[in-house]
């Protein structure tokens, strides 16, 4: 008994010693953990003092980078943010796309790919602060600047103003969005240190009361962190609002830009909210690049001056589906699906020379702070080509559309009675009417944006903005005239956002007489439509298939699927669907010649490939392990 008692006493002693050692180690680690991980008092937050920002009273230089959750497969969120952290970035910035979160009035989506709270929570877990840019207008090179197209059903709509129809819609959206963010703010223990009020309003500036309204809409719903705005140097004054810090958008640092900001906003820290690391691409143009040394030299100067900065983009990702925007000035040009942006991380998350130079710069700038190791890259695979073995003509697919609808006059896309009364947002529309003669067909400026024209389903020509007249051959009796109209993307910036209706927006004339009595089909090509095509009367691919049409094949991914790139030599223009997911448009005019296909979009084994091709197709779809963004040209 005595021996047993002594042993128990020793055990208690050893246990106590072990507990003390563990407690000391935990206390030591506690002291080394940054304040955000120790449950700091969180009373002050980010503040703008005379020359610098402070966070909880301590000097803080924002070194941010933009990665948009909606442009990166959710399975890769952690990978991309870890690569950001390993580069020396301390703050994540992201826009919030209203059009994706509220695709229809009364319908909201904050799940799976659009789980914003999970994305912000992941940033916090990895030790990143967050600057959120909730809009409601965000530009971001998205269709209509991220505004939902159903707003355009109101014929009196004035977007980005205090027009009652717009503010009511914004209030409804913010009522859903903002409560999800309140508890993620810094003073509530979350990572959000600042919120941007709208985006670049100085270049629009149609309503003096609008920015104040947006600021109040945020604050009245519980936003209490630092507010900021961002504009080009020449629109700083008209884009700001009292109570929000102004910041710059630029690609090259110019002393005049800094002077303009300081003259409007003296005794405040200077921030470049959008330091453009590259640029976006448009169909029919070249792939824009900014030399790495140019980017890094500007970044070095910004840091040397003690300014805060956000790299737009740090990682661009992809604008999947039909979400890409367009430019209207000097002429209409639609954007490609790739949002690579020539950023430090490529569209597929690969390291670039910019990344390595930036990491070296930030490592030296953050003296005494060891950067995390760079995460390993994902494997990329060149899969065997998918052989197209089935064909479905456009005309045979029409029975699976919503409709058809009868109308005396053409109806634009947004005004169609589809999607629970919200109109059609993206894709194609088919207009059919009867003609009894040939002659000159005139579109004026009423085709938005491109129309293939058919007589009795035989192709006769194309309407586009530079081509507004077309000869219709003579024929006997009543014939069907069809116009397949594509929405190539609504403009994402400029003062004409209210005028972005798509489809046929006015009369089409035959021999100066307006055509009437249309049958209209909605071809939005949503996943539900693509899924329904599996029940369609597909036929074995003939030697000379008809166009436009759908083509079906299979690709095989053995084991754990890897990233790959869809390349389409021999195909002209259309859309790629993988397992029902819309990867985006392809077009032989480039610059982009390959679509990024992330591994998480693939199944192990058989994957369904469907192509919608307008004019000319091949029997194969290729999968390669390298991107092809086209011929590059330096940004001027």
Coordinates of C-alpha atoms in Angstrom, one line a residue:
X1 CA 0.0 0.0 0.0
X2 CA 2.9 2.4 0.9
X3 CA 4.6 1.7 -2.5
X4 CA 1.3 2.3 -4.3
X5 CA 0.7 5.6 -2.5
X6 CA 4.3 6.8 -3.3
X7 CA 3.8 5.9 -6.9
X8 CA 0.5 7.8 -7.1
X9 CA 2.1 10.9 -5.5
X10 CA 4.9 10.7 -8.1
X11 CA 2.3 10.5 -10.8
X12 CA 0.5 13.5 -9.5
X13 CA 3.8 15.4 -9.4
X14 CA 4.8 14.4 -12.9
X15 CA 1.3 15.3 -14.2
X16 CA 1.5 18.7 -12.5
X17 CA 5.0 19.4 -14.0
X18 CA 3.7 18.4 -17.5
X19 CA 0.7 20.7 -17.1
X20 CA 3.1 23.6 -16.1
X21 CA 5.3 22.9 -19.1
X22 CA 2.3 22.8 -21.5
X23 CA 0.9 25.9 -19.9
X24 CA 4.2 27.7 -20.4
X25 CA 4.4 26.6 -24.0
X26 CA 0.9 27.8 -24.7
X27 CA 1.6 31.1 -23.0
X28 CA 4.7 31.6 -25.0
X29 CA 2.8 30.9 -28.2
X30 CA 0.1 33.3 -27.1
X31 CA 2.6 36.1 -26.8
X32 CA 4.0 35.4 -30.3
X33 CA 0.5 35.3 -32.0
X34 CA -0.5 38.6 -33.7
X35 CA -3.2 40.5 -31.8
X36 CA -6.0 39.4 -34.2
X37 CA -5.5 35.8 -33.1
X38 CA -5.5 36.6 -29.3
X39 CA -9.0 38.2 -29.2
X40 CA -7.8 41.8 -29.1
X41 CA -10.2 44.3 -27.5
X42 CA -11.4 45.3 -31.0
X43 CA -12.7 48.7 -30.0
X44 CA -11.0 51.0 -32.5
X45 CA -10.5 49.2 -35.8
X46 CA -8.9 50.7 -38.9
X47 CA -8.5 54.4 -38.7
X48 CA -7.1 57.1 -41.0
X49 CA -4.6 59.3 -39.1
X50 CA -2.6 62.2 -40.5
X51 CA -0.1 60.2 -42.4
X52 CA -0.9 56.5 -42.0
X53 CA -3.6 54.0 -41.1
X54 CA -3.8 52.5 -37.7
X55 CA -5.4 49.2 -36.6
X56 CA -6.3 49.1 -32.9
X57 CA -4.1 52.1 -32.4
X58 CA -1.0 50.5 -34.1
X59 CA 0.5 51.7 -37.4
X60 CA -0.8 49.5 -40.2
X61 CA 0.0 49.5 -43.9
X62 CA -2.6 47.8 -46.1
X63 CA -0.9 45.5 -48.6
X64 CA -3.9 44.0 -50.3
X65 CA -4.7 41.8 -53.2
X66 CA -8.0 41.1 -55.0
X67 CA -9.3 37.6 -55.5
X68 CA -13.0 37.2 -56.4
X69 CA -14.7 34.2 -54.8
X70 CA -17.1 34.0 -57.7
X71 CA -14.3 33.6 -60.2
X72 CA -12.5 30.8 -58.4
X73 CA -13.9 27.3 -57.9
X74 CA -14.7 26.9 -54.3
X75 CA -12.5 23.9 -54.0
X76 CA -9.5 26.2 -54.8
X77 CA -10.4 29.1 -52.5
X78 CA -7.9 27.9 -49.8
X79 CA -5.1 27.3 -52.4
X80 CA -5.4 30.8 -53.9
X81 CA -5.6 32.5 -50.5
X82 CA -2.6 30.5 -49.2
X83 CA -0.6 31.6 -52.2
X84 CA -1.6 35.2 -51.5
X85 CA -0.5 34.9 -47.8
X86 CA 2.8 33.3 -48.9
X87 CA 3.5 36.3 -51.2
X88 CA 3.4 38.7 -48.2
X89 CA -0.1 40.1 -48.7
X90 CA -2.0 41.0 -45.5
X91 CA -5.4 42.0 -46.8
X92 CA -7.9 40.3 -49.2
X93 CA -10.3 42.4 -51.2
X94 CA -13.3 41.2 -53.1
X95 CA -16.3 42.5 -54.9
X96 CA -19.8 41.2 -54.2
X97 CA -21.8 40.6 -57.5
X98 CA -25.5 41.5 -57.0
X99 CA -26.5 39.8 -60.2
X100 CA -25.3 36.4 -59.1
X101 CA -26.6 36.7 -55.5
X102 CA -30.1 37.8 -56.7
X103 CA -30.7 36.3 -60.1
X104 CA -34.5 37.0 -59.8
X105 CA -36.5 39.4 -57.6
X106 CA -37.1 37.6 -54.3
X107 CA -34.6 34.8 -55.1
X108 CA -31.2 34.9 -53.3
X109 CA -28.2 32.6 -53.4
X110 CA -25.5 32.7 -50.8
X111 CA -24.6 29.0 -51.0
X112 CA -21.9 26.8 -52.4
X113 CA -19.8 28.8 -54.9
X114 CA -21.5 32.0 -53.6
X115 CA -21.1 31.4 -49.8
X116 CA -19.5 34.8 -49.1
X117 CA -19.5 34.2 -45.3
X118 CA -17.5 31.0 -45.8
X119 CA -15.0 32.9 -48.0
X120 CA -14.5 35.7 -45.5
X121 CA -14.2 33.1 -42.7
X122 CA -11.5 31.3 -44.6
X123 CA -9.6 34.5 -45.0
X124 CA -9.7 35.0 -41.3
X125 CA -8.6 31.5 -40.6
X126 CA -5.5 32.1 -42.8
X127 CA -4.7 35.4 -41.1
X128 CA -5.8 37.8 -43.8
X129 CA -7.8 41.0 -43.2
X130 CA -10.6 41.8 -45.5
X131 CA -11.8 44.9 -47.4
X132 CA -15.2 44.2 -48.8
X133 CA -16.6 46.0 -51.9
X134 CA -20.4 45.2 -51.9
X135 CA -21.4 47.7 -54.6
X136 CA -24.3 47.6 -55.5
X137 CA -22.5 48.5 -58.7
X138 CA -19.1 46.9 -58.9
X139 CA -18.0 47.0 -62.6
X140 CA -15.4 44.2 -62.3
X141 CA -15.8 43.6 -66.0
X142 CA -19.1 41.8 -65.4
X143 CA -22.2 42.0 -67.5
X144 CA -24.0 45.3 -66.5
X145 CA -21.2 45.9 -63.9
X146 CA -22.7 43.2 -61.7
X147 CA -26.2 44.7 -61.6
X148 CA -29.1 42.3 -62.3
X149 CA -30.6 42.6 -65.7
X150 CA -34.2 42.4 -64.3
X151 CA -33.7 46.0 -63.2
X152 CA -34.1 46.9 -66.9
X153 CA -37.7 45.7 -67.0
X154 CA -38.6 49.1 -65.5
X155 CA -38.8 51.3 -68.6
X156 CA -38.1 54.4 -66.4
X157 CA -35.1 52.8 -64.6
X158 CA -32.1 55.1 -63.8
X159 CA -29.3 52.8 -62.5
X160 CA -26.9 54.1 -60.0
X161 CA -29.2 57.0 -58.9
X162 CA -31.7 57.6 -56.2
X163 CA -34.5 56.7 -58.6
X164 CA -37.1 54.9 -56.4
X165 CA -37.1 51.7 -58.5
X166 CA -33.4 51.4 -58.1
X167 CA -33.2 52.3 -54.4
X168 CA -36.0 49.9 -53.5
X169 CA -34.2 47.1 -55.2
X170 CA -30.9 48.0 -53.5
X171 CA -32.6 48.1 -50.1
X172 CA -34.0 44.6 -50.7
X173 CA -30.6 43.2 -51.6
X174 CA -28.8 45.0 -48.8
X175 CA -31.5 43.7 -46.3
X176 CA -30.3 40.2 -47.2
X177 CA -26.6 40.9 -47.7
X178 CA -25.5 43.2 -45.0
X179 CA -26.8 41.2 -42.0
X180 CA -24.5 38.4 -43.1
X181 CA -21.5 40.7 -42.9
X182 CA -22.2 42.6 -39.6
X183 CA -20.8 40.0 -37.3
X184 CA -17.7 39.6 -39.6
X185 CA -16.5 43.1 -39.0
X186 CA -13.4 43.8 -37.0
X187 CA -15.0 45.2 -33.9
X188 CA -17.2 42.1 -33.7
X189 CA -14.2 39.8 -33.9
X190 CA -14.1 39.3 -37.6
X191 CA -11.6 40.1 -40.4
X192 CA -13.5 42.9 -42.2
X193 CA -11.5 46.2 -41.5
X194 CA -13.1 48.4 -44.2
X195 CA -16.0 48.6 -46.7
X196 CA -16.0 50.3 -50.0
X197 CA -19.0 52.6 -50.8
X198 CA -20.1 51.7 -54.4
X199 CA -17.3 51.8 -57.0
X200 CA -15.7 54.5 -59.1
X201 CA -18.8 56.8 -59.0
X202 CA -16.8 59.8 -60.1
X203 CA -16.8 58.6 -63.7
X204 CA -20.6 58.3 -63.6
X205 CA -21.8 60.9 -61.2
X206 CA -25.4 61.4 -62.3
X207 CA -26.9 62.0 -58.9
X208 CA -25.5 64.2 -56.1
X209 CA -27.4 62.3 -53.4
X210 CA -26.6 58.8 -54.5
X211 CA -23.3 58.2 -52.7
X212 CA -24.8 59.6 -49.5
X213 CA -27.7 57.2 -49.9
X214 CA -25.4 54.2 -50.3
X215 CA -23.3 55.2 -47.3
X216 CA -26.5 55.5 -45.2
X217 CA -27.8 52.2 -46.6
X218 CA -24.6 50.4 -45.3
X219 CA -24.4 52.2 -41.9
X220 CA -28.1 51.9 -41.1
X221 CA -27.8 48.1 -41.4
X222 CA -24.9 47.8 -39.0
X223 CA -21.7 48.6 -41.0
X224 CA -19.4 50.4 -38.6
X225 CA -15.9 49.9 -39.9
X226 CA -13.9 52.4 -42.0
X227 CA -15.6 53.4 -45.3
X228 CA -13.7 54.3 -48.4
X229 CA -14.3 55.1 -52.1
X230 CA -12.1 54.6 -55.1
X231 CA -11.8 56.7 -58.3
X232 CA -9.4 57.7 -61.1
X233 CA -7.4 60.9 -60.2
X234 CA -9.5 63.1 -62.4
X235 CA -12.8 62.0 -60.9
X236 CA -11.9 61.9 -57.2
X237 CA -13.9 64.9 -56.2
X238 CA -17.2 63.8 -57.7
X239 CA -16.8 60.2 -56.6
X240 CA -16.3 60.7 -52.9
X241 CA -18.7 61.2 -50.0
X242 CA -18.3 62.8 -46.6
X243 CA -17.3 60.2 -44.0
X244 CA -15.4 57.9 -46.4
X245 CA -11.7 57.9 -47.2
X246 CA -10.9 58.6 -50.9
X247 CA -8.5 56.2 -52.7
X248 CA -7.0 56.0 -56.2
X249 CA -7.2 53.7 -59.2
X250 CA -4.1 53.6 -61.3
X251 CA -1.5 51.6 -63.2
X252 CA 1.5 53.9 -63.2
X253 CA 2.3 56.1 -60.3
X254 CA 2.2 59.8 -61.2
X255 CA 3.1 62.6 -58.7
X256 CA 0.2 64.6 -60.0
X257 CA -2.2 61.8 -59.1
X258 CA -1.0 61.9 -55.5
X259 CA -1.2 65.7 -55.4
X260 CA -4.8 65.6 -56.7
X261 CA -5.7 63.2 -53.9
X262 CA -3.8 65.1 -51.2
X263 CA -5.4 68.4 -52.2
X264 CA -8.9 67.0 -51.9
X265 CA -8.1 65.0 -48.9
X266 CA -5.3 66.6 -46.8
X267 CA -4.1 65.1 -43.6
X268 CA -5.1 61.6 -44.5
X269 CA -3.1 58.5 -45.5
X270 CA -2.8 57.8 -49.2
X271 CA -4.1 54.5 -50.7
X272 CA -4.1 53.0 -54.1
X273 CA -7.2 50.9 -54.0
X274 CA -6.8 49.5 -57.5
X275 CA -3.2 49.1 -58.6
X276 CA -3.9 47.4 -61.9
X277 CA -1.4 44.6 -62.3
X278 CA -2.5 44.0 -65.9
X279 CA -5.7 44.4 -67.9
X280 CA -8.7 42.5 -69.3
X281 CA -9.1 41.2 -72.9
X282 CA -11.7 41.7 -75.6
X283 CA -12.7 39.5 -78.5
X284 CA -10.9 40.5 -81.7
X285 CA -8.1 42.2 -79.8
X286 CA -4.7 41.2 -78.3
X287 CA -3.9 39.7 -74.9
X288 CA -2.9 42.6 -72.7
X289 CA 0.2 42.2 -70.5
X290 CA 2.1 44.5 -68.2
X291 CA 5.9 43.7 -67.9
X292 CA 6.8 42.3 -64.5
X293 CA 9.5 44.9 -63.9
X294 CA 7.1 47.7 -64.6
X295 CA 4.6 46.4 -62.1
X296 CA 7.2 45.7 -59.4
X297 CA 8.9 49.1 -59.8
X298 CA 5.6 50.9 -59.3
X299 CA 4.9 48.7 -56.3
X300 CA 8.3 49.4 -54.9
X301 CA 7.7 53.2 -55.2
X302 CA 4.3 52.9 -53.5
X303 CA 5.7 51.0 -50.6
X304 CA 8.7 53.4 -50.4
X305 CA 6.3 56.3 -50.0
X306 CA 4.5 54.5 -47.1
X307 CA 1.3 54.4 -49.1
X308 CA -1.3 51.6 -48.7
X309 CA -2.1 49.5 -51.8
X310 CA -4.3 46.8 -53.2
X311 CA -3.3 44.8 -56.2
X312 CA -6.1 44.5 -58.7
X313 CA -5.9 41.6 -59.5
X314 CA -3.6 39.4 -57.4
X315 CA -5.4 36.5 -59.0
X316 CA -8.0 37.1 -61.7
X317 CA -9.5 33.7 -62.3
X318 CA -12.3 33.1 -64.8
X319 CA -15.6 34.7 -65.7
X320 CA -17.4 31.5 -66.3
X321 CA -20.7 31.3 -68.3
X322 CA -22.1 34.4 -69.9
X323 CA -21.0 36.8 -67.1
X324 CA -18.4 38.8 -69.0
X325 CA -19.1 42.4 -69.7
X326 CA -18.3 44.6 -72.7
X327 CA -17.0 48.1 -73.6
X328 CA -19.0 50.6 -75.7
X329 CA -16.4 53.3 -76.3
X330 CA -15.1 53.9 -78.9
X331 CA -17.0 50.9 -80.3
X332 CA -18.7 47.9 -78.8
X333 CA -16.4 45.0 -77.9
X334 CA -17.3 42.1 -75.7
X335 CA -14.9 40.6 -73.2
X336 CA -13.4 37.1 -73.2
X337 CA -14.2 34.6 -70.4
X338 CA -10.6 34.5 -69.1
X339 CA -10.0 37.0 -66.3
X340 CA -6.3 36.1 -66.1
X341 CA -5.6 39.9 -66.1
X342 CA -1.8 39.1 -66.4
X343 CA -1.9 39.0 -62.6
X344 CA 0.8 37.6 -60.3
X345 CA -1.1 34.3 -60.1
X346 CA -2.4 33.0 -63.5
X347 CA -6.0 32.1 -64.3
X348 CA -5.2 28.5 -63.2
X349 CA -3.3 29.6 -60.0
X350 CA 0.2 29.2 -61.4
X351 CA 3.1 31.3 -60.1
X352 CA 4.4 33.9 -62.6
X353 CA 7.6 36.1 -62.7
X354 CA 5.4 38.9 -61.2
X355 CA 4.6 36.6 -58.2
X356 CA 8.3 35.8 -57.5
X357 CA 9.4 39.4 -57.9
X358 CA 6.6 40.6 -55.7
X359 CA 7.3 38.0 -53.0
X360 CA 10.9 39.1 -52.9
X361 CA 10.0 42.7 -52.6
X362 CA 7.4 42.2 -49.8
X363 CA 9.8 39.9 -48.0
X364 CA 12.4 42.6 -47.8
X365 CA 9.7 45.2 -47.0
X366 CA 8.4 43.2 -44.1
X367 CA 11.7 42.9 -42.4
X368 CA 11.8 40.3 -39.7
X369 CA 8.6 38.5 -40.8
X370 CA 9.1 35.1 -42.3
X371 CA 6.7 34.4 -45.2
X372 CA 4.9 31.1 -45.3
X373 CA 6.2 28.5 -47.8
X374 CA 4.7 28.7 -51.2
X375 CA 2.0 26.0 -51.7
X376 CA 2.7 23.3 -54.2
X377 CA 1.1 23.7 -57.7
X378 CA -1.7 21.6 -58.9
X379 CA -1.0 19.0 -61.6
X380 CA -2.3 19.7 -65.1
X381 CA -3.4 17.1 -67.5
X382 CA -3.5 16.8 -71.3
X383 CA -6.5 14.4 -71.6
X384 CA -7.4 12.4 -74.7
X385 CA -9.7 14.4 -77.1
X386 CA -13.4 14.1 -76.7
X387 CA -14.9 12.7 -79.9
X388 CA -18.2 14.2 -80.8
X389 CA -20.6 11.4 -81.7
X390 CA -24.1 13.0 -81.5
X391 CA -25.7 16.0 -83.1
X392 CA -28.8 18.0 -82.4
X393 CA -29.9 20.9 -84.6
X394 CA -30.9 24.1 -83.1
X395 CA -34.4 23.7 -84.6
X396 CA -34.9 20.3 -82.9
X397 CA -33.8 21.8 -79.5
X398 CA -36.5 24.5 -79.6
X399 CA -39.1 22.3 -78.0
X400 CA -37.0 22.3 -74.8
X401 CA -37.0 26.1 -74.4
X402 CA -39.3 28.1 -72.3
X403 CA -42.1 29.3 -74.6
X404 CA -42.5 30.0 -77.5
X405 CA -44.1 33.4 -77.1
X406 CA -46.2 35.3 -79.6
X407 CA -45.8 39.1 -80.1
X408 CA -46.9 41.6 -82.7
X409 CA -43.6 43.4 -82.4
X410 CA -40.1 42.3 -81.3
X411 CA -39.6 42.0 -77.5
X412 CA -36.2 42.6 -76.0
X413 CA -34.6 39.9 -73.8
X414 CA -35.3 41.6 -70.5
X415 CA -39.0 42.0 -71.2
X416 CA -39.7 38.4 -72.1
X417 CA -42.2 36.7 -69.8
X418 CA -39.7 34.0 -68.6
X419 CA -37.9 33.1 -65.3
X420 CA -40.9 33.9 -63.1
X421 CA -41.5 37.3 -64.7
X422 CA -37.8 38.4 -64.5
X423 CA -37.0 38.3 -68.2
X424 CA -34.0 36.6 -69.8
X425 CA -30.6 37.7 -68.6
X426 CA -28.1 36.0 -70.9
X427 CA -27.6 33.8 -73.9
X428 CA -29.6 33.8 -77.2
X429 CA -33.1 34.5 -78.5
X430 CA -34.7 33.3 -81.6
X431 CA -37.2 35.5 -83.5
X432 CA -39.3 34.0 -86.3
X433 CA -41.8 35.6 -88.6
X434 CA -43.3 35.0 -92.0
X435 CA -42.2 36.8 -95.2
X436 CA -43.7 36.7 -98.7
X437 CA -41.0 38.4 -100.7
X438 CA -37.3 39.0 -100.9
X439 CA -35.6 42.4 -100.7
X440 CA -33.4 44.5 -98.4
X441 CA -33.5 43.6 -94.7
X442 CA -32.5 46.5 -92.4
X443 CA -31.7 46.2 -88.7
X444 CA -30.7 49.8 -87.9
X445 CA -29.2 49.8 -84.4
X446 CA -31.8 47.3 -83.1
X447 CA -29.8 44.1 -83.0
X448 CA -28.0 43.6 -79.7
X449 CA -25.5 42.3 -80.3
X450 CA -25.2 39.8 -83.2
X451 CA -27.9 38.1 -85.3
X452 CA -27.6 35.1 -87.6
X453 CA -30.3 35.4 -90.2
X454 CA -32.1 32.4 -91.9
X455 CA -34.8 31.9 -94.5
X456 CA -36.6 28.6 -94.1
X457 CA -33.7 27.6 -91.8
X458 CA -31.1 28.2 -94.4
X459 CA -28.4 30.7 -93.3
X460 CA -28.3 33.9 -95.5
X461 CA -26.1 36.3 -93.5
X462 CA -25.2 38.1 -90.3
X463 CA -26.3 41.3 -88.6
X464 CA -23.8 43.0 -86.3
X465 CA -23.2 46.6 -85.4
X466 CA -21.1 47.3 -88.4
X467 CA -23.4 45.4 -90.8
X468 CA -27.0 46.6 -90.7
X469 CA -28.3 45.6 -94.1
X470 CA -28.8 42.2 -95.7
X471 CA -30.2 41.0 -99.0
X472 CA -33.0 38.4 -98.7
X473 CA -33.3 36.2 -101.8
X474 CA -36.5 36.1 -103.7
X475 CA -38.8 33.1 -103.2
X476 CA -42.3 31.8 -103.8
X477 CA -45.1 31.8 -101.2
X478 CA -44.8 32.2 -97.4
X479 CA -41.4 31.6 -95.9
X480 CA -40.0 31.7 -92.4
X481 CA -37.5 34.4 -91.6
X482 CA -35.5 33.6 -88.4
X483 CA -33.0 35.8 -86.5
X484 CA -30.9 34.1 -83.8
X485 CA -29.8 37.0 -81.7
X486 CA -26.9 36.7 -79.2
X487 CA -26.4 38.9 -76.1
X488 CA -22.6 39.1 -76.2
X489 CA -22.4 41.0 -72.9
X490 CA -23.8 44.2 -71.5
X491 CA -21.3 47.0 -71.0
X492 CA -19.8 47.1 -67.5
X493 CA -19.0 50.8 -67.3
X494 CA -20.0 54.2 -68.7
X495 CA -23.0 56.4 -68.5
X496 CA -25.3 54.3 -70.7
X497 CA -26.0 51.4 -68.3
X498 CA -29.8 52.1 -68.6
X499 CA -29.6 51.3 -72.3
X500 CA -28.3 47.8 -72.1
X501 CA -31.4 45.9 -73.3
X502 CA -30.5 42.9 -75.5
X503 CA -32.1 40.9 -78.3
X504 CA -34.2 42.9 -80.8
X505 CA -34.7 46.3 -79.2
X506 CA -36.7 47.8 -82.1
X507 CA -38.1 47.1 -85.5
X508 CA -36.5 45.1 -88.3
X509 CA -37.5 46.4 -91.7
X510 CA -37.9 44.5 -95.0
X511 CA -38.1 46.9 -97.9
X512 CA -38.6 49.7 -95.3
X513 CA -41.7 47.9 -93.9
X514 CA -41.5 46.8 -90.2
X515 CA -41.8 43.1 -89.7
X516 CA -44.6 41.9 -87.5
X517 CA -46.2 38.8 -85.8
X518 CA -43.1 37.2 -84.2
X519 CA -42.7 33.8 -82.5
X520 CA -40.0 34.2 -79.9
X521 CA -37.9 31.4 -78.2
X522 CA -35.7 32.0 -75.1
X523 CA -32.4 30.2 -75.3
X524 CA -30.7 31.3 -72.1
X525 CA -28.9 27.9 -72.0
X526 CA -29.1 27.6 -68.2
X527 CA -28.1 24.3 -66.6
X528 CA -31.8 23.2 -66.5
X529 CA -32.0 23.7 -70.3
X530 CA -28.8 21.8 -70.9
X531 CA -30.0 19.0 -68.7
X532 CA -33.3 18.8 -70.6
X533 CA -31.4 18.2 -73.8
X534 CA -30.4 14.7 -72.7
X535 CA -34.0 13.8 -73.5
X536 CA -33.8 15.4 -77.0
X537 CA -33.8 13.4 -80.3
X538 CA -30.0 13.4 -80.8
X539 CA -28.7 11.8 -84.0
X540 CA -25.5 10.1 -84.9
X541 CA -23.2 12.9 -86.0
X542 CA -23.6 13.1 -89.8
X543 CA -20.7 13.9 -92.2
X544 CA -22.2 17.3 -92.9
X545 CA -24.1 18.4 -89.7
X546 CA -26.4 21.5 -89.8
X547 CA -25.5 24.7 -88.0
X548 CA -26.3 26.1 -85.6
X549 CA -26.4 23.0 -83.6
X550 CA -25.4 21.1 -80.4
X551 CA -22.7 18.5 -80.4
X552 CA -22.2 15.8 -77.7
X553 CA -19.2 13.8 -76.8
X554 CA -17.4 12.3 -73.8
X555 CA -14.0 12.9 -72.2
X556 CA -12.4 10.5 -69.7
X557 CA -10.6 11.6 -66.6
X558 CA -9.0 8.6 -64.8
X559 CA -8.2 8.9 -61.1
X560 CA -8.4 12.3 -59.4
X561 CA -9.3 14.8 -62.1
X562 CA -6.7 17.5 -62.8
X563 CA -6.9 21.0 -64.3
X564 CA -6.9 21.1 -68.1
X565 CA -7.6 23.6 -71.0
X566 CA -10.2 23.1 -73.7
X567 CA -8.7 23.9 -77.1
X568 CA -10.9 24.0 -80.2
X569 CA -9.1 24.1 -83.5
X570 CA -11.6 23.6 -86.3
X571 CA -14.5 25.2 -84.3
X572 CA -15.7 28.8 -85.1
X573 CA -17.9 30.3 -82.4
X574 CA -20.0 29.0 -79.6
X575 CA -20.3 27.8 -76.0
X576 CA -18.7 24.9 -74.1
X577 CA -20.7 22.9 -71.5
X578 CA -18.9 20.3 -69.3
X579 CA -21.2 18.2 -67.2
X580 CA -23.9 20.8 -67.7
X581 CA -21.6 23.7 -66.5
X582 CA -21.2 26.6 -68.9
X583 CA -17.4 27.3 -69.2
X584 CA -17.9 30.3 -71.4
X585 CA -17.8 31.4 -75.0
X586 CA -15.1 30.5 -77.6
X587 CA -14.5 32.4 -80.8
X588 CA -11.8 31.7 -83.4
X589 CA -11.0 35.5 -83.7
X590 CA -9.3 35.3 -80.3
X591 CA -7.2 36.4 -78.6
X592 CA -8.2 33.6 -76.2
X593 CA -7.8 30.2 -77.8
X594 CA -8.4 27.9 -74.8
X595 CA -10.9 27.7 -72.0
X596 CA -9.7 26.9 -68.4
X597 CA -11.3 23.7 -67.1
X598 CA -10.7 23.3 -63.4
X599 CA -10.3 19.7 -62.1
X600 CA -13.1 20.1 -59.6
X601 CA -15.5 20.6 -62.5
X602 CA -14.7 17.0 -63.7
X603 CA -15.8 13.6 -62.6
X604 CA -13.5 10.7 -62.2
X605 CA -14.4 8.6 -65.3
X606 CA -16.9 9.8 -67.9
X607 CA -17.6 13.5 -68.4
X608 CA -20.2 14.9 -70.7
X609 CA -19.1 17.5 -73.3
X610 CA -21.7 19.5 -75.1
X611 CA -20.8 22.2 -77.7
X612 CA -23.2 24.8 -79.1
X613 CA -21.6 25.8 -82.4
X614 CA -23.0 28.6 -84.6
X615 CA -21.2 28.1 -87.9
X616 CA -18.5 25.5 -88.2
X617 CA -17.5 22.5 -86.1
X618 CA -15.1 19.6 -85.8
X619 CA -15.4 16.1 -84.6
X620 CA -13.0 16.6 -81.7
X621 CA -12.5 18.7 -78.6
X622 CA -9.0 18.8 -77.3
X623 CA -7.7 19.0 -73.7
X624 CA -4.2 20.3 -73.2
X625 CA -2.1 21.1 -70.2
X626 CA -1.1 24.7 -71.2
X627 CA -3.2 27.9 -71.6
X628 CA -3.5 29.9 -74.7
X629 CA -4.5 33.5 -74.1
X630 CA -3.4 34.6 -77.6
X631 CA -0.8 37.0 -79.0
X632 CA 0.4 39.4 -76.3
X633 CA 0.8 43.1 -76.4
X634 CA 2.2 45.4 -73.7
X635 CA -0.3 47.8 -72.1
X636 CA 0.2 51.3 -73.3

